[in-house]
XYZ file of C-alpha atoms in Angstrom:
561
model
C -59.045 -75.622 -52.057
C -59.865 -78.368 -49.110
C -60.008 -76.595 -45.712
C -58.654 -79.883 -44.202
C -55.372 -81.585 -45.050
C -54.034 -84.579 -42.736
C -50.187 -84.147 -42.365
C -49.050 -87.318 -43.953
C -50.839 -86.465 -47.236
C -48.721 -83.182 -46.895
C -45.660 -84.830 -46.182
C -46.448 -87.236 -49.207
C -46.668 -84.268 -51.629
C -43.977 -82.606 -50.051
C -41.791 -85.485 -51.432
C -43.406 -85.993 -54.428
C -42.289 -82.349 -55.579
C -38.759 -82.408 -54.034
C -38.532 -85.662 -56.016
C -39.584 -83.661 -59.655
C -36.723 -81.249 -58.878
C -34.260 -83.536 -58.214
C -35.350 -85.557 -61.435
C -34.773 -82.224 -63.466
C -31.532 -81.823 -61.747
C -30.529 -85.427 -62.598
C -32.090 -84.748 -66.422
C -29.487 -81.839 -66.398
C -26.464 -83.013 -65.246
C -27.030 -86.464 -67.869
C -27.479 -83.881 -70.978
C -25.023 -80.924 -70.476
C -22.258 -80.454 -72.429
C -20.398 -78.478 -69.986
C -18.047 -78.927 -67.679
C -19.028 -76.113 -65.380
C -22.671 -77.555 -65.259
C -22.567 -81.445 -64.834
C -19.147 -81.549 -63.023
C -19.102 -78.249 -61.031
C -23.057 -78.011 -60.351
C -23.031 -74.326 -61.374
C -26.782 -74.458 -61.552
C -30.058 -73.463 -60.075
C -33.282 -75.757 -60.235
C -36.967 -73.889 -58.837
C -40.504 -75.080 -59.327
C -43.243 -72.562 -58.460
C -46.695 -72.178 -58.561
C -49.396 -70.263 -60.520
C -49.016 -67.495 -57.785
C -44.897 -67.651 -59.056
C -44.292 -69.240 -55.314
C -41.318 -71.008 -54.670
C -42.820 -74.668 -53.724
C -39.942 -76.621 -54.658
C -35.654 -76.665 -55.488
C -32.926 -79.233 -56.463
C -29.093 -78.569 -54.681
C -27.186 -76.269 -56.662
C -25.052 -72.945 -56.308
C -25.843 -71.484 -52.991
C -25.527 -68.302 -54.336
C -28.810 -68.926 -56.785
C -30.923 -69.920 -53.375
C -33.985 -67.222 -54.221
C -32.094 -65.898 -57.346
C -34.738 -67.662 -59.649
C -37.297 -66.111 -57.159
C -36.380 -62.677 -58.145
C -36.147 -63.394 -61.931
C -39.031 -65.525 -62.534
C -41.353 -62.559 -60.997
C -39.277 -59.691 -62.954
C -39.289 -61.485 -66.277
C -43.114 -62.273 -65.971
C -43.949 -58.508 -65.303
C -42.216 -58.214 -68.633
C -43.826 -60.642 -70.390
C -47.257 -60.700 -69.708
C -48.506 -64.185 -67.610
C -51.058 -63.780 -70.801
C -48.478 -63.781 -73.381
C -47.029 -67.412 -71.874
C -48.278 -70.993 -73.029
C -48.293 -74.155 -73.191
C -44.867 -75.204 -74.802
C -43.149 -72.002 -74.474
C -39.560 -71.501 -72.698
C -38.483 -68.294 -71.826
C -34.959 -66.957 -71.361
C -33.491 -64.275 -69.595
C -30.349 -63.249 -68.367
C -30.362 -59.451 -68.354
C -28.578 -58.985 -64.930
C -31.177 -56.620 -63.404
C -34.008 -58.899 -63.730
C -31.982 -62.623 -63.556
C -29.813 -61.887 -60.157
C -26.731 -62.876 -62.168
C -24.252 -62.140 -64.532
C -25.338 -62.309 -68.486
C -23.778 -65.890 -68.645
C -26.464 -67.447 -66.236
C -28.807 -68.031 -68.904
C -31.878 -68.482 -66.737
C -35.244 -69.971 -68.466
C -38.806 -70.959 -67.710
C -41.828 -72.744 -69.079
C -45.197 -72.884 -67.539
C -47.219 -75.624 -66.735
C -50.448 -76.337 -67.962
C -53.037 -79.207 -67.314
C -54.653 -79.866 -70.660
C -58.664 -79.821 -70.396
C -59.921 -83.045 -71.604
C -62.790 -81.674 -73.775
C -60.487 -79.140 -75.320
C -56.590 -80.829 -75.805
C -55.532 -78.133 -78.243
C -55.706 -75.376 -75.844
C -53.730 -74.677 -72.923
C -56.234 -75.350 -69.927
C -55.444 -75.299 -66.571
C -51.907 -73.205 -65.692
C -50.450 -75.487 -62.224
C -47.348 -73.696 -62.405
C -43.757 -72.995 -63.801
C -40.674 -74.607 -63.747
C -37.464 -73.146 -64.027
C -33.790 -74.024 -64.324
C -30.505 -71.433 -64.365
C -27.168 -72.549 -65.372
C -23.411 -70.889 -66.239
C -22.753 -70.771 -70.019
C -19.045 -70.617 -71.405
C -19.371 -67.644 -73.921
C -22.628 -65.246 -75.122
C -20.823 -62.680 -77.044
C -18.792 -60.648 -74.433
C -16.435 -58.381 -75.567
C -13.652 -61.482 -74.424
C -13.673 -64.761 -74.253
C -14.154 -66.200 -71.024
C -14.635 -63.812 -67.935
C -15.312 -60.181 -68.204
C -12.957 -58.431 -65.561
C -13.129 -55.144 -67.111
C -16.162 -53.956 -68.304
C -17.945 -50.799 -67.624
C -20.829 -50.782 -69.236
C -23.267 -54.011 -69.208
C -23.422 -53.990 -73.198
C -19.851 -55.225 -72.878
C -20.792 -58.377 -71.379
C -22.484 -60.433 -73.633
C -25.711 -60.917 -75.749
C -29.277 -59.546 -73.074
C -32.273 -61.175 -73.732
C -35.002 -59.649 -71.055
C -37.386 -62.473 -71.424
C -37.117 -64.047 -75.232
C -39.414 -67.163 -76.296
C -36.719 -69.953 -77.268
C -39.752 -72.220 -77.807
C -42.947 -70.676 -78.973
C -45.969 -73.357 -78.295
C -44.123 -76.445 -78.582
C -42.225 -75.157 -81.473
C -38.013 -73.975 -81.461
C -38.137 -70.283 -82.452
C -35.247 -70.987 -84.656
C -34.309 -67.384 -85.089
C -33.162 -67.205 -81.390
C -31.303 -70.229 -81.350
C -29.472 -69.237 -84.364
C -28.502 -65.797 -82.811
C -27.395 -67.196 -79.908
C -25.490 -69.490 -81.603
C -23.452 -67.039 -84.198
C -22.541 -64.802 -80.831
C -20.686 -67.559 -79.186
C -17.517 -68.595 -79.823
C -18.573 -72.047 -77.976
C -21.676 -72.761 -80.089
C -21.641 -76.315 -79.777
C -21.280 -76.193 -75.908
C -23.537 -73.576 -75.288
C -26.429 -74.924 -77.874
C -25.868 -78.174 -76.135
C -26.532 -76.876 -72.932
C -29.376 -74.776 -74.010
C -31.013 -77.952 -74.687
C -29.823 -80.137 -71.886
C -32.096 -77.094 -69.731
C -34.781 -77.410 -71.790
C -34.799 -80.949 -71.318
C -34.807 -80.278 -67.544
C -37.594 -77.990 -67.949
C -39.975 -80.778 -70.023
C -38.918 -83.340 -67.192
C -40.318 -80.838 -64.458
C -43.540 -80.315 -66.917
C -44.255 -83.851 -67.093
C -43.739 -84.632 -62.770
C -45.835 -81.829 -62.184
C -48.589 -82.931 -64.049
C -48.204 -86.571 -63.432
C -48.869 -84.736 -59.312
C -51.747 -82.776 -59.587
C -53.398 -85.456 -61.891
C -52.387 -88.017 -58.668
C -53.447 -85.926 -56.064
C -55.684 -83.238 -57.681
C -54.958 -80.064 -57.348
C -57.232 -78.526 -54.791
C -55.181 -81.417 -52.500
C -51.945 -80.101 -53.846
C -52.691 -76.739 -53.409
C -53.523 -77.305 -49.953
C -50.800 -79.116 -48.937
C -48.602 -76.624 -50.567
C -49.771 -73.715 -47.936
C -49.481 -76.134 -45.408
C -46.034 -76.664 -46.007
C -45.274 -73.162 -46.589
C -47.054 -72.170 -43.414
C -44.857 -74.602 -41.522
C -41.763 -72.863 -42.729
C -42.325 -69.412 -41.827
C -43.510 -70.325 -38.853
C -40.244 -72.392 -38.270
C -37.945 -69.664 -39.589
C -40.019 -67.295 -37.264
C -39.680 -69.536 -34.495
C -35.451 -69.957 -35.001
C -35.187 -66.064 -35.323
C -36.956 -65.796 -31.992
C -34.381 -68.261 -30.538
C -31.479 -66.153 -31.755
C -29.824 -63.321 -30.041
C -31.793 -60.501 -30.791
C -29.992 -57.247 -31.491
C -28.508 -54.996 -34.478
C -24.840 -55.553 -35.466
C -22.344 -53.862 -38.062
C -19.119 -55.068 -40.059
C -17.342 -54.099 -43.078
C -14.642 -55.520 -45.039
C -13.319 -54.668 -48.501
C -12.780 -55.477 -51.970
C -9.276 -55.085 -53.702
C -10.704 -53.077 -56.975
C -13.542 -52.966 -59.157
C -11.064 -54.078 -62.350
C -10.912 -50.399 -63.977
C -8.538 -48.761 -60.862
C -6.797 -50.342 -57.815
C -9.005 -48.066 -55.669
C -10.519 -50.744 -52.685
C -13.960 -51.047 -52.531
C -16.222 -50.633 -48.937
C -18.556 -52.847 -47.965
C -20.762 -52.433 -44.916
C -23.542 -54.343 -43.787
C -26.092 -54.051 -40.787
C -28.244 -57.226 -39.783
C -31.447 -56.640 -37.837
C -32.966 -59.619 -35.727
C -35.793 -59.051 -34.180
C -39.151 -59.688 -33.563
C -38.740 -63.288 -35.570
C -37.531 -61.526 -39.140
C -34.260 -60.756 -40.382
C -33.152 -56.977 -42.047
C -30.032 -57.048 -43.882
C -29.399 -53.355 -44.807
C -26.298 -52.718 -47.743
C -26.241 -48.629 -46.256
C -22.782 -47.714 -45.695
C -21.631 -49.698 -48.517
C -19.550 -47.722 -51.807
C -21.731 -46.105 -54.614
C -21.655 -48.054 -58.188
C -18.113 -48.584 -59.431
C -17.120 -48.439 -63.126
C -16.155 -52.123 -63.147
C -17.686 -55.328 -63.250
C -18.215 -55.819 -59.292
C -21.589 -54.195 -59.032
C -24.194 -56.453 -57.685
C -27.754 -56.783 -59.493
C -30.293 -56.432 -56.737
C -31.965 -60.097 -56.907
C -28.356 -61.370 -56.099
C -27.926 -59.627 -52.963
C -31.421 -60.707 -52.059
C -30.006 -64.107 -52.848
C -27.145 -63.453 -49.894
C -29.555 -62.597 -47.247
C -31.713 -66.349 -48.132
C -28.649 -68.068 -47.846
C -27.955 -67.018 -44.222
C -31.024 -66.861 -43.086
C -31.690 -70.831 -44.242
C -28.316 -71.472 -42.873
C -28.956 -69.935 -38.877
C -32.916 -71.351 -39.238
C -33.327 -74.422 -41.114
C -30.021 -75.762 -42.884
C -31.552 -79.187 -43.008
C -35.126 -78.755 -44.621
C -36.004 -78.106 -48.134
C -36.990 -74.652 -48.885
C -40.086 -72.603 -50.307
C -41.270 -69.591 -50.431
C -42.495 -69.406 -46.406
C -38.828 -69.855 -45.491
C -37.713 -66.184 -46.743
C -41.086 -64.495 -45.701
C -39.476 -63.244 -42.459
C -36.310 -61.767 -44.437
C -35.820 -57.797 -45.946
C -32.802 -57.268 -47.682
C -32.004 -53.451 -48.299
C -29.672 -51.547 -50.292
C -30.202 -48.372 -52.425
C -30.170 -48.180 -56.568
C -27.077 -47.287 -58.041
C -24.866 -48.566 -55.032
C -22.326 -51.631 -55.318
C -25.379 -54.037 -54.451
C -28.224 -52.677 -56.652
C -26.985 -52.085 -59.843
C -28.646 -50.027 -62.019
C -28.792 -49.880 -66.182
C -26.230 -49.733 -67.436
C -23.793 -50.496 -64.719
C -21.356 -53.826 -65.534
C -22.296 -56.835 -63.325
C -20.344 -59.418 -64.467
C -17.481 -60.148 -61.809
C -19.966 -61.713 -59.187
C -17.619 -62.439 -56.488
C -18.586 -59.007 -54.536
C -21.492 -61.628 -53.718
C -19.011 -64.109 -52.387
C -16.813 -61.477 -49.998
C -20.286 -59.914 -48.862
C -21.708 -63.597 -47.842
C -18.757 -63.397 -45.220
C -19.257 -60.111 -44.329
C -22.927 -61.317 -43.418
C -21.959 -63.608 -41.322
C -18.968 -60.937 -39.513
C -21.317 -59.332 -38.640
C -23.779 -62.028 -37.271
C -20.794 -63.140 -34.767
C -20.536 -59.750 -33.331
C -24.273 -60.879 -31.379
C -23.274 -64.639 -31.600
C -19.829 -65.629 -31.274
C -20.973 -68.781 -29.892
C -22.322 -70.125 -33.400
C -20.297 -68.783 -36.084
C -17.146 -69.962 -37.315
C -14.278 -67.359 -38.423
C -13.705 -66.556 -42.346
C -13.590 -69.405 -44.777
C -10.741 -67.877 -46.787
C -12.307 -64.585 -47.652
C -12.997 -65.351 -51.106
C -13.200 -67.934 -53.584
C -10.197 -68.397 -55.841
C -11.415 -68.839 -59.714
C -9.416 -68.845 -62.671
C -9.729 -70.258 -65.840
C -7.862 -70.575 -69.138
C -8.707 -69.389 -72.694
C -7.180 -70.215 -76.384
C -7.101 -72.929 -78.998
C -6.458 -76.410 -77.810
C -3.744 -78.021 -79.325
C -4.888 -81.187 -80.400
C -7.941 -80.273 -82.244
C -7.935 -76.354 -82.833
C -10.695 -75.692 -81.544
C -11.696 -72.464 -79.769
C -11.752 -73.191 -75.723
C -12.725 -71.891 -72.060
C -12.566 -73.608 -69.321
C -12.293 -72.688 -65.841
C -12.325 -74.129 -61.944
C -12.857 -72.464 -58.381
C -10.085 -73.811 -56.264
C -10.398 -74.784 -52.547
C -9.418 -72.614 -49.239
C -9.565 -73.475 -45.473
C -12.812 -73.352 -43.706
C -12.558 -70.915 -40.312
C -12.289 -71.732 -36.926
C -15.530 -72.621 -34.952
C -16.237 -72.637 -31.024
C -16.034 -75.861 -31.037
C -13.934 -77.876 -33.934
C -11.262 -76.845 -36.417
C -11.874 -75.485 -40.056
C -12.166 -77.935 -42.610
C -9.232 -78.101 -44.135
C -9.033 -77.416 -48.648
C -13.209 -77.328 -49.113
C -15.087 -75.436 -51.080
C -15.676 -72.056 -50.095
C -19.229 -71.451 -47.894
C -20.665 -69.583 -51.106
C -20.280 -73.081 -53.231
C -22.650 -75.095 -51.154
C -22.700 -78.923 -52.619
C -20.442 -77.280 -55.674
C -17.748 -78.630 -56.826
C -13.808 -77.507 -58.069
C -13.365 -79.180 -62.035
C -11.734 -82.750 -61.927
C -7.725 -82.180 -62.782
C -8.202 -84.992 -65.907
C -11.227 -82.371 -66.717
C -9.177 -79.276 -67.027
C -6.195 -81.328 -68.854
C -7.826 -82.678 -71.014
C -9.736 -80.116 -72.400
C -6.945 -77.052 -72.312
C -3.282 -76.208 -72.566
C -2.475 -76.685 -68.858
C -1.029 -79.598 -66.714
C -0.525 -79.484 -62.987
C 2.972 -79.773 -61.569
C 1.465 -79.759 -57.930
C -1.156 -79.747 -55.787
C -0.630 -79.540 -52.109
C -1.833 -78.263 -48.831
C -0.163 -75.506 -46.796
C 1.487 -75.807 -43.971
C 0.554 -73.244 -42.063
C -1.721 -71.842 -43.788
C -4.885 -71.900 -41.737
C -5.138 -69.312 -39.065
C -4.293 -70.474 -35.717
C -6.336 -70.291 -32.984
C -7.769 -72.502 -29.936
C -9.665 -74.065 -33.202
C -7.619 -73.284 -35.949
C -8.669 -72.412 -39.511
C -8.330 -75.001 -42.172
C -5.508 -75.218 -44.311
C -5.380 -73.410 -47.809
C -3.257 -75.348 -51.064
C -0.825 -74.359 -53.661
C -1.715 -75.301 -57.277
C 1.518 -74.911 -59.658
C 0.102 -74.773 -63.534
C 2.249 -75.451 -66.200
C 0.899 -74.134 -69.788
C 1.971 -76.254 -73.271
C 0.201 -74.186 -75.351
C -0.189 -70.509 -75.906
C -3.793 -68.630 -74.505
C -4.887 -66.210 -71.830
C -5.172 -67.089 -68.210
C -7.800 -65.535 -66.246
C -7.147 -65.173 -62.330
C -10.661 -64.107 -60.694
C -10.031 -63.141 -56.872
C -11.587 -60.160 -55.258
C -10.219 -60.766 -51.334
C -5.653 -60.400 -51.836
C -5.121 -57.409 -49.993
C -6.894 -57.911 -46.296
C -6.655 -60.981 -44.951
C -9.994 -63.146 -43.657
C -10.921 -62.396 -40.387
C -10.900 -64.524 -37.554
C -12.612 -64.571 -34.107
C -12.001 -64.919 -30.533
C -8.614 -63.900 -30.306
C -7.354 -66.205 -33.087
C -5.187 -65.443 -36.323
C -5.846 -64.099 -39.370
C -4.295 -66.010 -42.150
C -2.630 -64.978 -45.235
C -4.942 -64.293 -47.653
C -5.493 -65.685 -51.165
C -2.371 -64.816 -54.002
C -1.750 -65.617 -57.417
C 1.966 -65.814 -58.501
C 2.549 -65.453 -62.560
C 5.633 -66.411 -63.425
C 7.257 -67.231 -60.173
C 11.114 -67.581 -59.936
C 11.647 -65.108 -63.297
C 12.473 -61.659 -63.612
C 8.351 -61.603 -64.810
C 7.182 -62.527 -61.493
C 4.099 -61.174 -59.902
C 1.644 -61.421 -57.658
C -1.475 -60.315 -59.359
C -5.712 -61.021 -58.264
C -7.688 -60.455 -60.790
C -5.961 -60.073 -64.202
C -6.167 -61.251 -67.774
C -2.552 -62.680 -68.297
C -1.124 -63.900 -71.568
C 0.670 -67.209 -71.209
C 3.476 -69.245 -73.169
C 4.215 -72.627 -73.649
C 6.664 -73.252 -70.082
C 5.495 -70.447 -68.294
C 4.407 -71.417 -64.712
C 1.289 -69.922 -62.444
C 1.444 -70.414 -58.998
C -2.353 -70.212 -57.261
C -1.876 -69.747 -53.583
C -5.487 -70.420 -51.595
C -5.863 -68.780 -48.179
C -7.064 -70.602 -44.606
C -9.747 -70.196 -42.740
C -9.685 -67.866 -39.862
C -8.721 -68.906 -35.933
C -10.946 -69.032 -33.326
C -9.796 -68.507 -29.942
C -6.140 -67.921 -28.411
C -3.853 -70.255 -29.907
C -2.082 -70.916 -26.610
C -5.940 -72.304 -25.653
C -5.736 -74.980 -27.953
C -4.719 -78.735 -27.067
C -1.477 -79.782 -26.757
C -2.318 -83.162 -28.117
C -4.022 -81.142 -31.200
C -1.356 -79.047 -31.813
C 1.150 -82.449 -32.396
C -0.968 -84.309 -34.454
C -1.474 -81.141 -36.915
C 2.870 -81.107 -36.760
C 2.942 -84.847 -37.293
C 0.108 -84.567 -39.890
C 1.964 -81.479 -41.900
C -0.868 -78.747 -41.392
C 1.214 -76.788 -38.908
C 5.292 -76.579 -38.824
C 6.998 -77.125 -35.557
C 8.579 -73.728 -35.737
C 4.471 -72.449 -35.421
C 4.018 -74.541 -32.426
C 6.549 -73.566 -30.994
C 6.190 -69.658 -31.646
C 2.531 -69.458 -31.971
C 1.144 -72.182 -30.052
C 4.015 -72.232 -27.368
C 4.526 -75.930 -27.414
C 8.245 -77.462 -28.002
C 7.989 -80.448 -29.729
């Protein structure tokens, strides 16, 4: 390696191998099949180097930020970096090693510099590449989402670190078993090879740098640039309030009972490093909640980028200040064979993260973003062609209350990053629904001095017969707010309203008719500050504007209009 690296050289390279993850991402979304990948961006994109060092990622799921970190390094000590060569892609999604859910089918390939006097052989390994993304079905005991598990066996077909491509060549045998346990084998074969794809355009970039730049040059500027960002996370944590703070918060069930679930968190900063400690929090449930231990490591990377350095890429020397804690066998280190597959523990405990945060810095934080992200998704035969289908969307909610501005109002949720809900024509078109309405709340948000943003209502009207899945964890508390402001009603889903069926449900597998009606009902954010603080020019433009009811202004914010 060159002891001596000028900084535009770095800041060349730097660019260079943002730009080879953003070509796989752009490789992806042009070849996948499914919805849920090039319209929703339910992926995760991660180049690293020989040393399996993050050096470079694509925008994706926020809650994947560092998830590939975590599997990459588990599935290798599985593997053998021996056993791993030139042409080979590797899959895993066993929910231990991959930080997900079995449907996150997460795979790898290494790269490898051929050696001019020897082209057959592998020569020189530069690195890996590595792209997750969301598959539709893999064999779970249901089609669709798994709310009800209790043992991980339930949840589809585990591969710990399986060759799909052995030296250049498809391993047919795999792709045919993965194939025969789907009940979407066109989709999910598709998207199989829309990843691989990915992966061969982040084998040829990385190359085409090192054989620009040489590696020794590469290699330097990459611990350059890794330097830079620990010593800018360092710096930001330094900056912070420094100090120890606690929250909990709950979940409504695990799926199995309608026993609520604690959650407690304690953040540590100090010293320029962040401890996010999981002690406190409920034991392993039966059901599906149960985190695997490289998600939760995920959370903690996702709020530390977010308080250091939202706007710069990341690596590997961004997270070297962070320790994320929490014991084996507890709701965020699952254990074999403990069910994993209801992630959205991950999206509640985000929040909770950040509750606790605003405890030492109410001066920074905004209130609850709707507690929870509201998923649900339909499964059956479409009734034009017959055809076996699952498709599904995460619906909107108000962004909370900050110190200084409202909540956005019907956004993704903080846990989606740059994700996206599925297009209406999307979710039409390819199932037996149709949407009678889709409209913000009045009211909705929490109030405060900045008020929350504004939840919707989404009426769905079914034509054909299937099963719709509701996924919410967050119905029974409400999201929390700050300051003095609100809470706001939290998320609901209504099946059936207006018949003698009608019911307010969360999570739950429900069997639908042709006619029947769902009603999803997203939360707000949470207030921030005494409503009776907030402007009384504000307050009439959200009446005139329909986000807040003149009744509300005149009881809550205690102006008569």
């Amino acid at each position: 390696m060159t002891e001596r690296i000028d900084g535009a050289t770095v800041e060349v390279v730097r660019s260079y191998l943002l730009s080879a993850a953003e070509e796989m991402r752009t490789t992806l979304l042009r070849t996948a099949f499914n919805p849920v990948i090039y319209e929703v961006h339910d992926f995760g994109i991660s180049i690293y180097d020989e040393h399996l060092e993050l050096i470079a990622e694509a925008p994706g799921l926020t809650s994947f930020l560092g998830a590939n970190d975590f599997s990459i390094v588990k599935t290798m000590e599985y593997v053998g970096a021996e056993n791993v060569h030139r042409g080979d892609v590797v899959m895993v999604n066993l929910p231990y090693w991959s930080a997900a859910h079995a449907y996150d089918a997460m795979m790898f390939s290494p790269v490898y510099l051929p050696r001019a006097e020897d082209p057959e052989s592998d020569g020189l390994l530069l690195g890996y590449v590595s792209v997750r993304a969301h598959w539709m079905d893999l064999g779970a005991k249901d089609p669709g989402y798994v709310l009800d598990s209790t043992d991980v066996h339930q949840e589809g077909v585990l591969f710990p670190g399986t060759k799909l491509w052995d030296r250049g060549e498809p391993v047919t045998a795999m792709h045919e078993l993965i194939r025969f346990n789907s009940r979407m084998p066109d989709l999910v074969i598709g998207d199989l090879h829309a990843q691989v794809s990915c992966l061969r355009t982040g084998e040829l970039r990385l190359r085409e740098i090192i054989r620009k730049f040489g590696k020794d040059t590469v290699d330097a500027a990459v611990a350059t640039i890794r330097d830079q960002s620990e010593a800018r996370t360092r710096e930001a944590l330094l900056q912070l309030p420094q100090g120890t703070w606690t929250a909990e918060d709950w979940l409504d069930d695990d799926g199995i009972t309608e026993d609520p679930i604690l959650m407690k968190v304690t953040v540590t900063i100090a010293n320029g490093e962040m401890v996010v400690d999981f002690a406190g929090s409920s034991p392993a449930v039966p059901g599906p909640v149960n985190m695997p231990f490289g998600a939760t490591i995920a959370l903690g990377k996702v709020v530390l980028k977010n308080l250091t350095s939202p706007n710069e890429p990341g690596d590997a020397g961004s997270s070297r200040p962070l320790t994320v804690l929490a014991e084996p066998g507890t709701l965020f280190h699952a254990v074999y064979p403990q069910p994993t597959f209801t992630l959205w523990t991950g999206i509640v405990a985000l929040e909770l993260i950040y509750k606790a945060l605003a405890q030492g810095m109410p001066d920074r934080l905004a209130a609850s973003s709707g507690g929870d992200v509201p998923g649900f998704m339909m499964v059956g035969d479409h009734p034009d062609t017959g055809e076996f289908f699952a498709i599904s969307n995460n619906d909107v909610v108000g962004r909370g209350g900050s110190p200084d501005h409202d909540g956005l109002d019907a956004t993704m949720h903080i846990s989606e990053s740059i994700v996206r809900n599925t297009p209406i024509e999307v979710l039409e078109a390819r199932s037996g629904m149709r949407f009678e309405a889709l409209e913000i709340r009045t009211d909705s948000g929490g109030a405060g001095k900045f008020r929350g943003g504004c939840g919707i209502r989404r009426d769905i009207r079914f034509f054909s017969p299937g099963e719709f899945l509701s996924v919410i964890k967050k119905t029974k508390t409400a999201p929390w707010s700050l300051d003095g402001g609100l809470e706001p009603e939290p998320n609901q889903v209504v099946v059936f309203p207006g018949t003698e069926r009608e019911q307010v449900v969360s999570t739950k597998r429900t069997a639908v008719a042709p006619g029947d009606l769902i009603r999803i009902i997203t939360a707000g954010g949470g207030g921030h500050g005494e409503p009776r603080q907030r402007d009384a020019e504000a307050v009439s433009r959200d009446v005139a504007e329909g986000y807040v009811s003149a009744e509300a202004a005149r009881d809550v914010y205690g102006l008569e209009l």
